[in-house]
Amino acid sequence: IMAASKPVEPQSGTGLPRWQLALLVGTPIVLGVGAVYLWNRSRTKERKGTGERKTPEGSASPVQGQDGAARASREQENMSPLDRAQAAKNKGNKYFKAGKYENAIQCYTEAIALCPTEQKADLSTFYQNRAAAYEQQMKWTEVVQDCSQAVELNPRYVKALFRRAKALEKLDNKKECLEDVTAVCILEAFQNQQSMLLADKVLKQLGKEKAKEKYKNREPMMPSPQFIKSYFSSFTDDIISQPLQKGEKKDEDKDKEGEAAEVTESSGYLKAKQYMEEENYDKIISECTKEIESGGRYTAEALLLRATFFLLIGNATAAQPDLDRVINMQDANVKLRANALIKRGSMYMQQQQPLLSTQDFNMAAEIDTRNPDVYHHRGQSDGGHKMAVGDFDECILLRPDSALAQAQKCFALYRQAYTGNNPAQVQTAMDGFEDVIRRFPKCAEGYALYAQALTDQQQFGKADEMYDKCIELEPDNATTYVHKGLLQLQWKQDLDLGLELISKAIEIDNKCDFAYETMGTIEVQRGNLDKAIEMFNKAINLAKSEMEMAHLYSLCDAAYAQTEVARKYGLKPPTL
């Protein structure tokens, strides 16, 4: 179902999520968790090393003999309080490097006591060094306390902020951990991979926790008619999505027309099909329920249609028992059972249960070998890996006129070539797109997928033309306007036109979560964090799966963390 709403963003060839790679190279626009963090477009020089420093600051003093110690004691009497504090710190560093952390802590404590309070920079260093020793002892509460003292004295102390962030993560205080690591990312201009990875990790954990709770109690919501039609059009061998046949009425009783009409009137399933044709989708689940409860002749079909609409409104819990029943009906039409397996397999993939998903797709292929939908949807769920191309090939073999499968095969080939950094194969895939749009000029998806590949290849003008073709073919498809809006930002840095197109998408379909998500991302990049959070919350309420909702919560939490960092430290990333 998600495939009908928006494409999956490819991974980079480095193995990093695309958002991180984009931040590192300063790409103007990127969607995903990292897009919510701003980056300096005039790229700062990359810092060497990982940014992790286990040792405290300052050099360790040389090892002294007994005579040296006595001389040092006499000298210390003549030293200023700050010099004596520095000497204690240096002694602590020596113990730290020797792994004698308790001794190091005593020395740093002495340094803190000796240091004049007006010497804030030095005092913050001593607290940070003691925190480093506590970190080695895994005393996370003490680490947080000392780092807090260091940050109070020096609010932009990156090392203390990052050490506190790591300790807060250990204490399972994700919210404050995120704020600290957000400050670190901004101060380091997003050049340190380690702090970015911690931010990503915490955002994903927070997103999953919040989505789990919210999704359980959400109000089911019917998606837009365009989304529903797009979803059903991805099945070509599906009994329940076919238009109402005259035979379905006449077969009730060919000799008694009046009686046949009466039976038809009482069939919840046939009424549900009628509502499908009228795009009166809200009434379908209740009519299917009538058919199921009366034990009508279309019980299997009604179960499958009801399950499909449960999936469409995001209620997988209600859909699964219906799908299970259809799959276990040995005497039901094999097409119905195969379709139920495809939908359950796709549902499992969304729930991140790939083994169960694979089992269902394989079973569907066994019971209905020549069903192109099995291979088409398995190819989609495979996420563009090598198996996907083989599945699309099988689908095309069974149904050569399937424009959708042809286009998606090209995109799968393109993604393989792109992530594998193979220019020759990239060109082959691009030529394949040209062939698809020539042979299937009425397939909007072909133009849309080609446009995404062209955007990757920086061929912005041609990508824009492809989106115009999509809009011409499907003027009610809000997603296309969002992609075209993003293109204007990346291509011409035209913020006004980009926002105008995305606003148009919301006007066409006020349930387009992708539009709200993108609008939120852009508002972050404009520095309008409160507006961004409002947009992300709208998208959260429209999310079609728990996984998608978790991603949106991550974006929202990232934006909120930036508002807190701006309030506490006056830190704001550069805006577009």
PDB file of C-alpha atoms in Angstrom, residues 18 40 64 80 114 124 147 219 221 240 270 282 292 342 402 404 414 422 452 485 489 492 495 507 528 531 552 555:
ATOM      1  CA  ARG A  18      20.877   8.604   2.007  1.00  0.00           C
ATOM      2  CA  ASN A  40      25.852  24.457   6.265  1.00  0.00           C
ATOM      3  CA  GLN A  64      58.583  11.881  39.108  1.00  0.00           C
ATOM      4  CA  SER A  80      48.919  30.488  42.039  1.00  0.00           C
ATOM      5  CA  LEU A 114      41.499  24.722  43.788  1.00  0.00           C
ATOM      6  CA  SER A 124      34.670  23.401  32.726  1.00  0.00           C
ATOM      7  CA  CYS A 147      29.048  17.338  32.037  1.00  0.00           C
ATOM      8  CA  GLU A 219      -8.834   6.634  14.451  1.00  0.00           C
ATOM      9  CA  MET A 221      -9.134   6.930   8.180  1.00  0.00           C
ATOM     10  CA  ILE A 240     -12.755  -8.382  -6.100  1.00  0.00           C
ATOM     11  CA  LEU A 270     -22.748  -7.145  -4.453  1.00  0.00           C
ATOM     12  CA  ASP A 282     -16.985   4.343   3.433  1.00  0.00           C
ATOM     13  CA  ILE A 292     -20.194 -12.553   6.028  1.00  0.00           C
ATOM     14  CA  ILE A 342      -0.204 -11.413  -1.602  1.00  0.00           C
ATOM     15  CA  SER A 402       1.665  -4.680 -17.803  1.00  0.00           C
ATOM     16  CA  LEU A 404       3.461  -0.870 -14.338  1.00  0.00           C
ATOM     17  CA  TYR A 414      18.314   1.629 -12.068  1.00  0.00           C
ATOM     18  CA  ASN A 422      27.881   1.306 -12.330  1.00  0.00           C
ATOM     19  CA  GLN A 452      13.051  10.227 -10.062  1.00  0.00           C
ATOM     20  CA  GLY A 485       7.691  20.825  -5.971  1.00  0.00           C
ATOM     21  CA  LEU A 489      13.863  23.392  -4.863  1.00  0.00           C
ATOM     22  CA  LYS A 492      16.295  26.194  -9.159  1.00  0.00           C
ATOM     23  CA  LEU A 495      11.186  28.025  -2.706  1.00  0.00           C
ATOM     24  CA  GLU A 507      -5.638  21.183  -2.076  1.00  0.00           C
ATOM     25  CA  ASN A 528      10.116  27.828  10.789  1.00  0.00           C
ATOM     26  CA  LYS A 531       5.227  25.400  11.499  1.00  0.00           C
ATOM     27  CA  LEU A 552       7.229  10.851  10.881  1.00  0.00           C
ATOM     28  CA  LEU A 555      11.126  13.985  11.867  1.00  0.00           C
TER      29      LEU A 555
END
